[in-house]
Coordinates of N, CA and C in Angstrom, one line a residue:
M29 N 134.6 118.9 149.6 CA 134.4 117.4 149.4 C 132.9 117.0 149.7
R30 N 132.3 117.7 150.7 CA 130.9 117.4 151.1 C 130.0 117.8 149.9
R31 N 130.3 119.0 149.3 CA 129.5 119.5 148.2 C 129.6 118.6 147.0
R32 N 130.8 118.1 146.7 CA 131.1 117.1 145.6 C 130.3 115.8 145.8
T33 N 130.3 115.3 147.1 CA 129.6 114.1 147.4 C 128.1 114.3 147.2
L34 N 127.6 115.5 147.6 CA 126.2 115.7 147.4 C 125.8 115.8 145.9
I35 N 126.7 116.4 145.1 CA 126.4 116.5 143.7 C 126.4 115.1 143.0
L36 N 127.4 114.3 143.4 CA 127.5 112.9 142.9 C 126.2 112.1 143.3
S37 N 125.8 112.3 144.5 CA 124.7 111.6 145.0 C 123.4 112.0 144.3
T38 N 123.2 113.3 144.0 CA 122.1 113.8 143.3 C 122.1 113.2 141.9
L39 N 123.3 113.3 141.2 CA 123.4 112.8 139.9 C 123.1 111.3 139.8
G40 N 123.6 110.5 140.8 CA 123.3 109.1 140.8 C 121.8 108.8 140.9
A41 N 121.1 109.6 141.7 CA 119.7 109.4 141.9 C 119.0 109.7 140.6
A42 N 119.4 110.8 139.9 CA 118.8 111.2 138.7 C 119.0 110.1 137.6
L43 N 120.2 109.5 137.5 CA 120.4 108.5 136.6 C 119.6 107.2 136.9
A44 N 119.5 106.9 138.2 CA 118.7 105.8 138.6 C 117.3 105.9 138.2
G45 N 116.8 107.2 138.3 CA 115.4 107.4 137.9 C 115.2 107.3 136.4
Q46 N 116.3 107.4 135.6 CA 116.1 107.3 134.2 C 116.3 105.9 133.7
S47 N 116.6 105.0 134.6 CA 116.9 103.6 134.1 C 115.6 103.0 133.6
K48 N 115.7 102.2 132.6 CA 114.6 101.6 131.9 C 114.2 100.3 132.6
P49 N 112.8 100.1 132.7 CA 112.4 98.8 133.3 C 112.8 97.6 132.6
M50 N 113.0 96.5 133.3 CA 113.4 95.3 132.7 C 112.2 94.3 132.5
L51 N 112.0 93.7 131.4 CA 110.9 92.9 131.1 C 111.3 91.5 130.8
K52 N 110.6 90.5 131.5 CA 110.9 89.1 131.3 C 110.2 88.6 130.0
L53 N 111.0 88.0 129.1 CA 110.5 87.6 127.8 C 110.8 86.1 127.7
R54 N 110.1 85.5 126.7 CA 110.3 84.0 126.5 C 110.4 83.8 124.9
K55 N 111.4 83.1 124.5 CA 111.4 82.6 123.1 C 111.6 81.1 123.2
R56 N 111.9 80.4 122.1 CA 111.9 79.0 122.1 C 112.8 78.4 121.0
D57 N 113.6 77.4 121.3 CA 114.3 76.7 120.3 C 113.5 75.4 120.1
D58 N 114.1 74.4 119.3 CA 113.4 73.2 119.0 C 113.1 72.3 120.2
A59 N 113.9 72.6 121.3 CA 113.8 71.7 122.5 C 113.1 72.3 123.7
K60 N 113.3 73.6 123.9 CA 112.8 74.1 125.2 C 112.6 75.6 125.1
P61 N 111.8 76.1 126.1 CA 111.7 77.6 126.2 C 113.0 78.2 126.7
I62 N 113.2 79.5 126.3 CA 114.4 80.2 126.7 C 113.9 81.5 127.3
E63 N 114.1 81.8 128.6 CA 113.7 83.0 129.2 C 114.8 84.0 129.3
F64 N 114.5 85.2 129.1 CA 115.6 86.3 129.2 C 114.9 87.6 129.5
T65 N 115.7 88.6 129.8 CA 115.1 89.9 130.1 C 115.7 91.0 129.2
E66 N 114.9 92.0 128.9 CA 115.4 93.1 128.1 C 114.8 94.4 128.7
A67 N 115.6 95.5 128.6 CA 115.1 96.8 129.0 C 114.0 97.3 128.0
I68 N 113.0 97.9 128.5 CA 112.0 98.5 127.6 C 111.8 100.0 128.0
D69 N 111.5 100.8 127.0 CA 111.1 102.2 127.2 C 109.6 102.3 127.0
P70 N 108.8 102.5 128.0 CA 107.4 102.6 127.8 C 107.0 103.7 126.8
R71 N 107.7 104.8 126.8 CA 107.3 105.9 125.9 C 107.6 105.6 124.5
H72 N 108.4 104.5 124.2 CA 108.6 104.1 122.9 C 108.2 102.7 122.6
S73 N 107.0 102.3 123.3 CA 106.4 101.0 123.1 C 104.9 101.2 122.9
A74 N 104.3 100.2 122.3 CA 102.9 100.3 122.0 C 102.2 99.0 122.2
I75 N 100.9 99.0 122.5 CA 100.1 97.8 122.5 C 99.1 97.9 121.4
I76 N 98.9 96.8 120.6 CA 97.9 96.8 119.6 C 96.9 95.7 119.9
L77 N 95.6 96.0 119.9 CA 94.5 95.0 120.2 C 94.0 94.6 118.9
C78 N 94.2 93.3 118.6 CA 93.8 92.7 117.3 C 92.4 92.1 117.4
D79 N 91.4 92.6 116.7 CA 90.1 92.0 116.4 C 89.4 91.5 117.7
M80 N 89.4 92.4 118.7 CA 88.7 92.2 119.9 C 87.2 92.7 119.7
W81 N 86.5 91.9 118.8 CA 85.2 92.4 118.4 C 84.1 92.3 119.4
D82 N 83.0 93.0 119.2 CA 81.8 92.9 120.0 C 81.1 91.5 119.9
R83 N 81.3 90.9 118.8 CA 80.7 89.6 118.5 C 81.4 88.8 117.5
H84 N 81.6 87.5 117.8 CA 82.2 86.6 116.9 C 81.2 85.5 116.4
W85 N 81.4 84.9 115.3 CA 80.4 83.9 114.8 C 80.5 82.6 115.6
C86 N 81.5 82.4 116.3 CA 81.7 81.2 117.1 C 81.4 81.5 118.6
E87 N 80.5 80.8 119.2 CA 80.1 81.0 120.6 C 81.2 80.7 121.5
G88 N 82.0 79.7 121.3 CA 83.1 79.4 122.1 C 84.1 80.5 122.1
A89 N 84.4 81.1 121.0 CA 85.3 82.2 120.9 C 84.7 83.4 121.7
N90 N 83.4 83.7 121.6 CA 82.8 84.8 122.3 C 83.0 84.7 123.8
G91 N 82.9 83.5 124.4 CA 83.1 83.3 125.8 C 84.5 83.5 126.2
R92 N 85.4 83.1 125.4 CA 86.8 83.3 125.8 C 87.3 84.8 125.6
V93 N 86.8 85.4 124.6 CA 87.1 86.9 124.4 C 86.5 87.7 125.6
A94 N 85.3 87.3 126.1 CA 84.7 88.0 127.2 C 85.7 87.9 128.4
L95 N 86.3 86.8 128.6 CA 87.3 86.7 129.7 C 88.5 87.6 129.5
L96 N 89.0 87.7 128.3 CA 90.1 88.5 128.0 C 89.7 90.0 128.2
V97 N 88.5 90.4 127.8 CA 88.1 91.8 128.0 C 88.1 92.2 129.5
K98 N 87.7 91.3 130.4 CA 87.7 91.6 131.8 C 89.1 92.0 132.3
R99 N 90.2 91.4 131.7 CA 91.5 91.6 132.1 C 92.2 92.7 131.4
T100 N 91.5 93.2 130.3 CA 92.2 94.2 129.5 C 92.3 95.6 130.2
G101 N 91.2 96.0 130.9 CA 91.2 97.3 131.5 C 92.4 97.7 132.3
P102 N 92.7 96.9 133.4 CA 93.9 97.2 134.2 C 95.2 97.3 133.4
L103 N 95.4 96.4 132.4 CA 96.6 96.4 131.6 C 96.7 97.7 130.8
L104 N 95.6 98.1 130.2 CA 95.7 99.3 129.4 C 95.9 100.6 130.2
E105 N 95.2 100.6 131.4 CA 95.4 101.7 132.3 C 96.8 101.9 132.7
K106 N 97.4 100.8 133.1 CA 98.8 100.8 133.5 C 99.7 101.2 132.4
A107 N 99.5 100.7 131.2 CA 100.3 101.0 130.0 C 100.2 102.5 129.6
R108 N 98.9 103.0 129.6 CA 98.8 104.5 129.3 C 99.5 105.3 130.3
A109 N 99.4 105.0 131.6 CA 100.0 105.8 132.7 C 101.5 105.8 132.5
S110 N 102.1 104.8 131.9 CA 103.5 104.7 131.8 C 104.0 105.4 130.5
G111 N 103.0 105.8 129.6 CA 103.4 106.5 128.4 C 103.3 105.7 127.2
M112 N 102.8 104.5 127.3 CA 102.7 103.6 126.1 C 101.5 104.0 125.2
L113 N 101.7 103.8 123.9 CA 100.7 104.1 122.9 C 99.7 102.9 122.8
I114 N 98.4 103.1 122.7 CA 97.5 102.0 122.6 C 96.8 102.2 121.2
I115 N 96.8 101.1 120.4 CA 96.2 101.1 119.1 C 95.1 100.0 119.1
H116 N 93.9 100.4 118.8 CA 92.8 99.5 118.7 C 92.6 99.1 117.2
A117 N 92.6 97.8 116.9 CA 92.5 97.3 115.6 C 91.4 96.3 115.4
P118 N 90.2 96.7 115.5 CA 89.1 95.8 115.2 C 88.8 95.7 113.7
S119 N 89.3 94.7 113.0 CA 89.2 94.7 111.6 C 87.8 94.7 111.0
D120 N 87.6 95.3 109.9 CA 86.4 95.4 109.2 C 85.3 96.1 109.9
T121 N 85.7 97.1 110.8 CA 84.7 97.8 111.5 C 84.9 99.3 111.4
M122 N 85.8 99.8 110.5 CA 86.2 101.2 110.5 C 85.0 102.1 110.2
D123 N 84.0 101.6 109.6 CA 82.8 102.5 109.3 C 82.2 102.9 110.6
F124 N 82.2 102.1 111.6 CA 81.6 102.4 113.0 C 82.4 103.6 113.6
Y125 N 83.7 103.7 113.3 CA 84.6 104.7 113.9 C 84.8 105.9 113.0
T126 N 84.0 106.0 111.9 CA 84.1 107.3 111.1 C 83.8 108.5 112.0
G127 N 84.6 109.4 112.1 CA 84.4 110.6 112.9 C 84.9 110.5 114.3
A128 N 85.4 109.3 114.7 CA 85.9 109.2 116.1 C 87.3 110.0 116.1
P129 N 87.6 110.8 117.1 CA 88.8 111.5 117.2 C 90.1 110.6 117.1
Q130 N 90.0 109.4 117.7 CA 91.1 108.5 117.6 C 91.3 107.9 116.2
R131 N 90.3 107.8 115.5 CA 90.4 107.4 114.1 C 91.0 108.5 113.2
K132 N 90.4 109.7 113.4 CA 90.9 110.8 112.7 C 92.4 111.1 112.9
A133 N 92.8 111.0 114.2 CA 94.2 111.2 114.6 C 95.1 110.2 113.9
M134 N 94.7 109.0 113.7 CA 95.5 108.0 113.0 C 95.6 108.4 111.5
Q135 N 94.5 108.8 110.9 CA 94.5 109.1 109.5 C 95.3 110.3 109.2
A136 N 95.4 111.2 110.2 CA 96.1 112.5 110.0 C 97.7 112.4 110.1
L137 N 98.2 111.2 110.5 CA 99.6 111.1 110.7 C 100.3 111.1 109.4
P138 N 101.6 111.6 109.4 CA 102.3 111.6 108.1 C 102.5 110.2 107.6
K139 N 102.4 110.1 106.3 CA 102.6 108.8 105.7 C 104.1 108.4 105.5
V140 N 104.4 107.2 105.9 CA 105.8 106.7 105.8 C 105.8 105.5 104.9
A141 N 106.7 105.4 104.0 CA 106.8 104.2 103.1 C 107.5 103.1 103.9
P142 N 106.9 102.0 104.1 CA 107.5 100.9 104.8 C 108.8 100.4 104.0
P143 N 109.7 99.8 104.7 CA 110.9 99.3 104.0 C 110.6 98.1 103.2
K144 N 111.5 97.7 102.4 CA 111.3 96.4 101.7 C 111.2 95.3 102.7
P145 N 110.2 94.4 102.6 CA 110.0 93.4 103.6 C 111.1 92.4 103.7
L146 N 111.5 92.1 104.9 CA 112.5 91.0 105.1 C 112.0 89.7 104.6
D147 N 112.9 88.9 104.2 CA 112.5 87.5 103.7 C 112.4 86.6 104.9
L148 N 111.2 86.6 105.6 CA 111.0 85.8 106.7 C 109.9 84.8 106.4
N149 N 110.1 83.6 106.7 CA 109.1 82.5 106.5 C 109.1 81.5 107.7
A150 N 108.1 80.7 107.7 CA 108.0 79.8 108.8 C 107.2 78.6 108.3
P151 N 107.4 77.4 109.0 CA 106.7 76.2 108.6 C 105.2 76.3 108.9
A152 N 104.5 75.3 108.6 CA 103.0 75.3 108.8 C 102.7 75.3 110.3
L153 N 101.5 75.7 110.6 CA 101.0 75.7 112.0 C 101.0 74.3 112.5
P154 N 101.1 74.2 113.9 CA 101.0 72.9 114.5 C 99.6 72.4 114.7
I155 N 98.6 73.2 114.3 CA 97.2 72.8 114.5 C 96.5 72.9 113.2
D156 N 95.4 72.1 113.0 CA 94.5 72.2 111.8 C 93.4 73.1 112.1
D157 N 93.3 74.2 111.4 CA 92.2 75.1 111.6 C 91.5 75.4 110.2
T158 N 91.6 74.4 109.3 CA 91.1 74.6 108.0 C 89.5 74.7 107.9
D159 N 88.9 74.2 109.0 CA 87.4 74.2 109.0 C 86.9 75.4 109.8
G160 N 87.8 76.4 110.1 CA 87.5 77.6 110.9 C 87.8 77.5 112.3
G161 N 88.1 76.3 112.9 CA 88.6 76.2 114.2 C 87.6 76.4 115.3
C162 N 86.3 76.4 115.0 CA 85.3 76.6 116.1 C 85.0 75.4 116.9
D163 N 84.9 75.5 118.2 CA 84.7 74.3 119.0 C 83.3 74.2 119.5
T164 N 82.4 75.0 119.0 CA 81.0 74.9 119.4 C 80.2 74.4 118.2
P165 N 79.7 73.2 118.3 CA 79.0 72.6 117.1 C 77.9 73.4 116.5
G166 N 77.8 73.4 115.2 CA 76.7 74.0 114.5 C 76.9 75.5 114.2
D167 N 77.9 76.1 114.7 CA 78.1 77.5 114.4 C 78.7 77.7 112.9
K168 N 78.2 78.6 112.2 CA 78.6 78.8 110.8 C 79.3 80.1 110.6
Q169 N 80.3 80.1 109.8 CA 81.0 81.3 109.6 C 80.2 82.4 108.9
H170 N 80.3 83.6 109.5 CA 79.6 84.8 108.9 C 80.2 86.0 109.6
K171 N 80.0 87.2 109.1 CA 80.5 88.4 109.7 C 79.5 88.8 110.8
A172 N 79.9 88.6 112.0 CA 79.0 88.9 113.2 C 79.4 90.2 113.9
W173 N 80.5 90.7 113.6 CA 81.0 91.9 114.3 C 80.7 93.2 113.6
S174 N 80.6 94.3 114.4 CA 80.3 95.6 113.9 C 81.2 96.7 114.5
R175 N 81.9 96.3 115.6 CA 82.8 97.3 116.4 C 83.7 96.5 117.3
Q176 N 84.5 97.2 118.0 CA 85.3 96.6 119.1 C 84.4 96.3 120.3
H177 N 84.7 95.3 121.1 CA 83.9 95.0 122.3 C 83.7 96.3 123.1
A178 N 82.5 96.5 123.5 CA 82.2 97.7 124.3 C 82.8 97.8 125.7
G179 N 83.3 96.6 126.1 CA 83.9 96.6 127.4 C 85.4 97.1 127.4
I180 N 85.9 97.4 126.3 CA 87.2 97.9 126.2 C 87.2 99.4 126.0
V181 N 87.8 100.1 126.9 CA 87.8 101.6 126.8 C 88.8 102.1 125.8
I182 N 88.3 103.0 124.9 CA 89.2 103.7 124.0 C 89.4 105.1 124.5
A183 N 90.6 105.4 125.0 CA 90.9 106.6 125.7 C 91.2 107.7 124.6
P184 N 91.2 109.0 125.1 CA 91.3 110.1 124.1 C 92.6 110.0 123.3
N185 N 93.7 109.6 123.9 CA 95.0 109.6 123.2 C 95.3 108.3 122.5
D186 N 94.4 107.3 122.5 CA 94.6 106.1 121.8 C 94.4 106.3 120.3
L187 N 94.7 105.3 119.5 CA 94.5 105.4 118.0 C 93.7 104.2 117.5
I188 N 93.0 104.4 116.4 CA 92.2 103.3 115.8 C 92.6 103.1 114.4
S189 N 92.8 101.8 114.0 CA 93.1 101.5 112.6 C 93.0 100.0 112.4
D190 N 92.7 99.6 111.2 CA 92.8 98.1 110.8 C 93.7 98.0 109.6
Q191 N 94.6 99.0 109.3 CA 95.4 99.0 108.2 C 96.9 99.0 108.6
G192 N 97.7 98.0 108.1 CA 99.1 97.9 108.4 C 99.9 99.2 108.1
G193 N 99.6 99.8 107.0 CA 100.3 101.0 106.6 C 100.1 102.1 107.6
E194 N 98.8 102.3 108.0 CA 98.5 103.3 109.0 C 99.2 103.1 110.3
V195 N 99.1 101.8 110.8 CA 99.8 101.5 112.0 C 101.3 101.7 111.9
Y196 N 101.9 101.4 110.8 CA 103.3 101.6 110.6 C 103.6 103.2 110.7
N197 N 102.7 104.0 110.1 CA 102.9 105.4 110.2 C 102.9 105.9 111.7
A198 N 102.0 105.3 112.5 CA 102.0 105.7 113.9 C 103.2 105.2 114.7
L199 N 103.7 104.1 114.4 CA 104.9 103.6 115.0 C 106.1 104.5 114.7
R200 N 106.2 104.9 113.5 CA 107.4 105.7 113.1 C 107.2 107.1 113.7
A201 N 106.0 107.6 113.7 CA 105.7 109.0 114.2 C 106.0 109.1 115.7
R202 N 105.8 108.0 116.4 CA 106.0 108.0 117.8 C 107.3 107.4 118.3
G203 N 108.1 107.0 117.3 CA 109.4 106.4 117.6 C 109.2 105.1 118.4
I204 N 108.2 104.3 118.0 CA 108.0 103.1 118.7 C 109.0 102.0 118.4
Q205 N 109.6 101.4 119.4 CA 110.7 100.5 119.3 C 110.2 99.0 119.5
R206 N 109.0 98.9 120.1 CA 108.5 97.5 120.5 C 107.0 97.5 120.4
L207 N 106.4 96.6 119.7 CA 105.0 96.5 119.6 C 104.5 95.2 120.3
F208 N 103.7 95.4 121.3 CA 103.1 94.3 122.0 C 101.7 94.0 121.4
V209 N 101.6 92.7 121.0 CA 100.4 92.3 120.3 C 99.5 91.4 121.2
M210 N 98.2 91.8 121.3 CA 97.3 91.0 122.0 C 96.0 90.9 121.2
G211 N 95.1 90.0 121.7 CA 93.8 89.9 121.0 C 93.6 88.5 120.4
V212 N 92.8 88.4 119.4 CA 92.5 87.1 118.8 C 92.5 87.2 117.2
H213 N 92.6 86.1 116.6 CA 93.0 84.8 117.2 C 94.4 84.4 116.8
T214 N 95.1 83.7 117.8 CA 96.5 83.6 117.7 C 97.0 83.0 116.4
N215 N 96.3 82.0 115.9 CA 96.7 81.2 114.7 C 96.2 81.9 113.4
M216 N 95.4 83.0 113.5 CA 94.8 83.6 112.4 C 95.2 85.1 112.3
C217 N 94.4 85.9 112.9 CA 94.6 87.4 112.7 C 95.9 87.9 113.4
I218 N 96.2 87.3 114.6 CA 97.4 87.7 115.3 C 98.6 87.6 114.5
L219 N 98.6 86.5 113.6 CA 99.8 86.3 112.7 C 99.6 87.1 111.4
N220 N 98.4 87.1 110.9 CA 98.3 87.4 109.4 C 97.7 88.7 109.1
R221 N 97.1 89.5 110.0 CA 96.6 90.8 109.6 C 97.8 91.7 109.2
T222 N 97.5 92.7 108.4 CA 98.6 93.6 107.9 C 99.2 94.4 109.0
F223 N 98.6 94.5 110.2 CA 99.1 95.3 111.3 C 99.7 94.4 112.4
A224 N 99.7 93.0 112.1 CA 100.1 92.1 113.1 C 101.5 91.5 112.9
I225 N 101.7 90.3 113.6 CA 103.1 89.9 113.8 C 103.9 89.6 112.5
K226 N 103.3 88.9 111.6 CA 104.1 88.6 110.4 C 104.6 89.8 109.6
Q227 N 103.6 90.6 109.2 CA 103.9 91.8 108.4 C 104.8 92.8 109.2
M228 N 104.5 93.1 110.4 CA 105.3 94.0 111.2 C 106.7 93.5 111.4
S229 N 106.9 92.2 111.6 CA 108.2 91.6 111.7 C 109.0 91.8 110.4
K230 N 108.3 91.6 109.3 CA 108.9 91.7 108.0 C 109.3 93.2 107.7
W231 N 108.6 94.1 108.3 CA 109.0 95.5 108.2 C 110.0 95.9 109.2
G232 N 110.5 95.0 110.0 CA 111.6 95.3 111.0 C 111.1 95.8 112.3
V233 N 109.8 95.7 112.6 CA 109.2 96.1 113.9 C 109.5 94.9 114.9
R234 N 109.9 95.3 116.1 CA 110.2 94.3 117.1 C 108.8 94.0 117.8
C235 N 108.3 92.8 117.6 CA 107.0 92.4 118.2 C 107.2 91.5 119.4
V236 N 106.2 91.6 120.3 CA 106.1 90.7 121.4 C 104.7 90.3 121.6
L237 N 104.4 89.0 121.7 CA 103.1 88.5 121.9 C 102.8 88.5 123.4
L238 N 101.6 89.0 123.7 CA 101.1 88.9 125.1 C 100.4 87.6 125.2
R239 N 101.1 86.5 125.7 CA 100.6 85.2 125.5 C 99.4 84.8 126.3
D240 N 99.1 85.6 127.4 CA 98.0 85.3 128.2 C 96.8 86.2 127.9
M241 N 97.0 87.0 126.8 CA 95.9 87.9 126.4 C 95.5 87.5 124.9
T242 N 95.5 86.3 124.6 CA 95.1 85.8 123.3 C 94.4 84.5 123.4
D243 N 93.9 84.0 122.3 CA 93.2 82.8 122.2 C 93.2 82.3 120.8
A244 N 93.2 81.0 120.6 CA 93.3 80.4 119.2 C 91.9 80.0 118.8
M245 N 91.7 79.9 117.4 CA 90.5 79.2 116.9 C 90.9 77.8 116.6
Y246 N 90.6 76.9 117.5 CA 91.0 75.5 117.4 C 89.9 74.6 118.0
D247 N 89.6 73.6 117.3 CA 88.6 72.6 117.7 C 89.3 71.3 118.1
P248 N 89.2 70.8 119.3 CA 89.9 69.6 119.7 C 89.6 68.4 118.9
Q249 N 88.6 68.4 118.1 CA 88.3 67.3 117.2 C 89.2 67.3 116.0
D250 N 90.0 68.3 115.8 CA 90.9 68.4 114.7 C 92.3 68.1 115.1
R251 N 93.2 67.8 114.2 CA 94.6 67.6 114.5 C 95.2 68.7 115.2
P252 N 96.0 68.5 116.3 CA 96.6 67.2 116.8 C 95.8 66.6 117.9
F253 N 94.5 66.9 117.9 CA 93.5 66.2 118.9 C 93.9 66.4 120.3
V254 N 94.1 67.7 120.7 CA 94.4 68.1 122.1 C 93.4 69.0 122.6
S255 N 93.4 69.4 123.8 CA 92.4 70.3 124.4 C 92.6 71.7 123.7
H256 N 91.5 72.5 123.8 CA 91.6 73.8 123.2 C 92.7 74.6 123.8
A257 N 92.9 74.5 125.2 CA 94.0 75.3 125.8 C 95.3 74.9 125.3
R258 N 95.5 73.5 125.1 CA 96.8 73.1 124.6 C 97.0 73.5 123.2
G259 N 95.9 73.5 122.4 CA 96.0 74.0 121.0 C 96.5 75.4 121.0
T260 N 96.0 76.2 121.8 CA 96.4 77.6 121.9 C 97.9 77.7 122.3
E261 N 98.3 76.9 123.3 CA 99.7 76.9 123.7 C 100.6 76.5 122.6
L262 N 100.2 75.5 121.8 CA 101.0 75.1 120.6 C 101.3 76.2 119.6
V263 N 100.2 77.0 119.4 CA 100.4 78.1 118.5 C 101.3 79.2 119.1
I264 N 101.2 79.4 120.4 CA 102.1 80.4 121.1 C 103.5 79.9 121.0
E265 N 103.7 78.6 121.2 CA 105.1 78.1 121.1 C 105.6 78.2 119.7
Y266 N 104.8 78.0 118.7 CA 105.1 78.2 117.3 C 105.6 79.6 117.0
I267 N 104.9 80.6 117.6 CA 105.2 82.0 117.4 C 106.6 82.3 118.1
E268 N 106.7 81.8 119.3 CA 108.0 82.0 120.0 C 109.2 81.4 119.3
R269 N 108.9 80.3 118.6 CA 110.0 79.6 117.9 C 110.3 80.3 116.6
N270 N 109.3 80.8 115.9 CA 109.5 81.2 114.5 C 109.4 82.7 114.2
W271 N 108.7 83.5 115.1 CA 108.4 84.9 114.8 C 108.9 85.9 115.8
C272 N 108.5 85.7 117.1 CA 108.9 86.7 118.1 C 108.7 86.2 119.5
P273 N 109.4 86.8 120.5 CA 109.2 86.4 121.8 C 107.8 86.7 122.4
S274 N 107.5 86.2 123.6 CA 106.3 86.5 124.2 C 106.6 86.9 125.7
T275 N 105.5 87.5 126.3 CA 105.6 87.8 127.7 C 104.1 87.7 128.2
T276 N 103.9 88.0 129.5 CA 102.5 88.0 130.0 C 102.1 89.4 130.4
S277 N 100.8 89.6 130.5 CA 100.4 90.9 131.0 C 100.9 91.2 132.4
A278 N 101.0 90.2 133.2 CA 101.5 90.4 134.6 C 102.9 90.8 134.6
D279 N 103.7 90.2 133.7 CA 105.1 90.6 133.7 C 105.3 92.0 133.1
L280 N 104.5 92.3 132.1 CA 104.5 93.7 131.6 C 104.1 94.7 132.6
M281 N 103.0 94.5 133.3 CA 102.6 95.4 134.4 C 103.6 95.5 135.5
K282 N 104.3 94.4 135.8 CA 105.3 94.5 136.8 C 106.5 95.3 136.3
A283 N 106.9 95.2 135.1 CA 108.0 96.0 134.5 C 107.6 97.5 134.5
L284 N 106.3 97.8 134.3 CA 105.9 99.1 134.3 C 105.7 99.8 135.6
G285 N 105.9 98.9 136.7 CA 105.9 99.5 138.0 C 104.5 99.6 138.6

């Protein structure tokens, strides 16, 4: 009996060690936010960093990205230690990464044909960004970026791409079940890049927005005439209502232990 009890105790401990961490998520209906929890497997999860460039044409955006960069390091370190895949996606800068091992590793992955896109649509955004959304007067749109922000570490086992097809190859090769999306800008690239929320959701990838690790391109002088912070919140709420749930970097790090 004593030996049987010991075996059961050991088995119970082993099973407990295999339990998946629980992550707090938030989605939204027309009236209110809805919080819930789901189990995640870090080894089958990934974080993609969208357009965290070294330089943006809008000075207001540069300042806010710099604040995000400062908080990126601890998050990525925790994620890597837990077994999560990190994908760096600074669009229009792949020439800079020609020859980088993380770029070559992405390109070497087996090609997988994405499924037929799901018929997913959503209403118009709750903010007006038709003039570019810059909140610093006088800034003119141009390509100011050449690489990802130098303050973000690209580790040896990370991957680099700005192509949705390549990112999809990586997700399938690694058995990724959940893609956490962070970076800029929430109302533009976070939604519309080929590797970001809309396209990945249409391909059946379960996305989660890291809502405290993003920023919108929004000028308070445009509709709906709210603060920049509130404009970003409105876009986050739009994503939670129409595309995917969100979480925070703190909640993700907590779930990862």
